[in-house]
Tab-separated table of C-alpha atoms in Angstrom:
chain	number	residue	atom	x	y	z
A	1	MET	CA	-22.542	17.722	24.781
A	2	GLU	CA	-19.601	15.789	23.278
A	3	THR	CA	-16.749	14.624	25.442
A	4	GLU	CA	-13.184	15.661	24.684
A	5	SER	CA	-12.308	12.222	23.261
A	6	GLU	CA	-15.379	12.290	20.965
A	7	LEU	CA	-14.322	15.716	19.692
A	8	LYS	CA	-10.801	14.453	19.007
A	9	GLN	CA	-12.133	11.438	17.076
A	10	GLY	CA	-14.373	13.640	14.932
A	11	ASP	CA	-11.436	15.955	14.269
A	12	LYS	CA	-9.119	13.166	13.058
A	13	HIS	CA	-7.555	13.544	9.645
A	14	PRO	CA	-6.674	10.344	7.816
A	15	LYS	CA	-3.089	9.310	8.467
A	16	THR	CA	-0.738	8.977	5.543
A	17	VAL	CA	1.787	6.327	4.597
A	18	GLN	CA	4.798	6.779	2.286
A	19	VAL	CA	4.769	3.883	-0.176
A	20	SER	CA	7.178	2.558	-2.817
A	21	VAL	CA	6.528	-0.499	-4.980
A	22	TYR	CA	9.414	-2.605	-6.318
A	23	THR	CA	8.986	-5.174	-9.095
A	24	THR	CA	11.377	-7.034	-11.389
A	25	SER	CA	10.416	-4.441	-14.048
A	26	GLY	CA	11.260	-1.384	-11.976
A	27	ALA	CA	10.043	0.805	-9.150
A	28	PHE	CA	6.973	2.994	-8.674
A	29	PRO	CA	7.271	5.866	-8.278
A	30	ARG	CA	10.617	6.110	-10.073
A	31	LYS	CA	12.108	8.184	-7.255
A	32	GLY	CA	11.021	8.591	-3.679
A	33	SER	CA	7.639	7.420	-2.495
A	34	GLU	CA	3.949	8.087	-2.958
A	35	SER	CA	1.964	9.607	-0.081
A	36	VAL	CA	-1.292	7.683	0.395
A	37	LYS	CA	-4.033	7.578	3.019
A	38	SER	CA	-3.686	4.764	5.539
A	39	ASP	CA	-7.322	3.828	4.889
A	40	ASP	CA	-6.715	3.321	1.118
A	41	GLN	CA	-6.618	-0.217	-0.199
A	42	VAL	CA	-3.095	-1.410	-1.049
A	43	GLU	CA	-4.420	-2.626	-4.414
A	44	LYS	CA	-4.825	1.001	-5.528
A	45	ILE	CA	-1.070	1.689	-5.644
A	46	LEU	CA	-0.385	-1.726	-7.184
A	47	LYS	CA	-2.710	-0.823	-10.066
A	48	GLN	CA	-0.890	2.504	-10.465
A	49	ALA	CA	2.446	0.651	-10.531
A	50	GLN	CA	1.086	-1.864	-13.046
A	51	HIS	CA	0.035	0.956	-15.380
A	52	ALA	CA	3.209	3.048	-14.947
A	53	LEU	CA	5.527	0.064	-15.458
A	54	HIS	CA	3.486	-1.363	-18.349
A	55	LEU	CA	2.971	-4.710	-16.608
A	56	THR	CA	0.545	-6.911	-18.525
A	57	ASP	CA	-0.077	-10.085	-16.525
A	58	VAL	CA	0.179	-9.776	-12.759
A	59	SER	CA	-2.129	-12.681	-11.948
A	60	GLY	CA	-0.586	-14.829	-9.260
A	61	TRP	CA	1.686	-12.042	-8.056
A	62	GLU	CA	2.006	-11.405	-4.353
A	63	ALA	CA	2.869	-8.314	-2.385
A	64	THR	CA	5.276	-8.532	0.539
A	65	VAL	CA	6.578	-6.067	3.093
A	66	ASP	CA	9.634	-7.070	5.134
A	67	GLY	CA	9.269	-10.631	3.834
A	68	LYS	CA	5.642	-10.972	4.987
A	69	VAL	CA	2.810	-11.418	2.489
A	70	ILE	CA	0.182	-8.656	2.732
A	71	ASP	CA	-3.399	-8.588	1.458
A	72	PRO	CA	-3.772	-5.984	-1.319
A	73	ASN	CA	-7.574	-6.116	-0.978
A	74	THR	CA	-7.365	-4.491	2.453
A	75	THR	CA	-6.060	-1.142	3.689
A	76	TYR	CA	-2.619	-0.187	4.946
A	77	GLU	CA	-4.112	0.034	8.450
A	78	GLN	CA	-5.596	-3.460	8.184
A	79	ASN	CA	-2.181	-4.763	7.056
A	80	HIS	CA	-0.597	-2.938	10.053
A	81	LEU	CA	1.552	-0.790	7.730
A	82	THR	CA	2.608	2.673	8.905
A	83	GLY	CA	5.303	5.236	8.176
A	84	THR	CA	7.442	4.367	5.154
A	85	VAL	CA	6.441	1.151	3.401
A	86	VAL	CA	8.358	-0.705	0.683
A	87	ILE	CA	6.207	-3.235	-1.145
A	88	HIS	CA	7.963	-5.961	-3.133
A	89	TRP	CA	5.506	-7.171	-5.745
A	90	GLY	CA	6.086	-10.050	-8.094
A	91	PRO	CA	5.404	-13.649	-9.018
A	92	ARG	CA	4.916	-15.981	-6.083
A	93	GLU	CA	8.132	-17.885	-5.431
A	94	GLY	CA	7.776	-21.586	-6.008
A	95	GLY	CA	9.088	-24.075	-3.510
A	96	GLY	CA	12.262	-25.880	-4.396
A	97	GLY	CA	12.563	-29.644	-4.373
């Protein structure tokens, strides 16, 4: 017989995160935010933003949340992102001299 905590774990629904992506070419989605599963890879919404905003070359771009670089190849959970998330995505800033 399963314990109460095992039943609760099996009954879990994936959590959701409200995400907006901001680039120098505009925002995705245009208004509001996109509801995504917390176990989705961040890269998924960046690809959607790239397509919607007609971005051609995003090589070398980095994604940041609250000034901290995140890893788009991992999930929102793995990046410790919850609730409403604003991703700033653009070319890596070069150091000044």
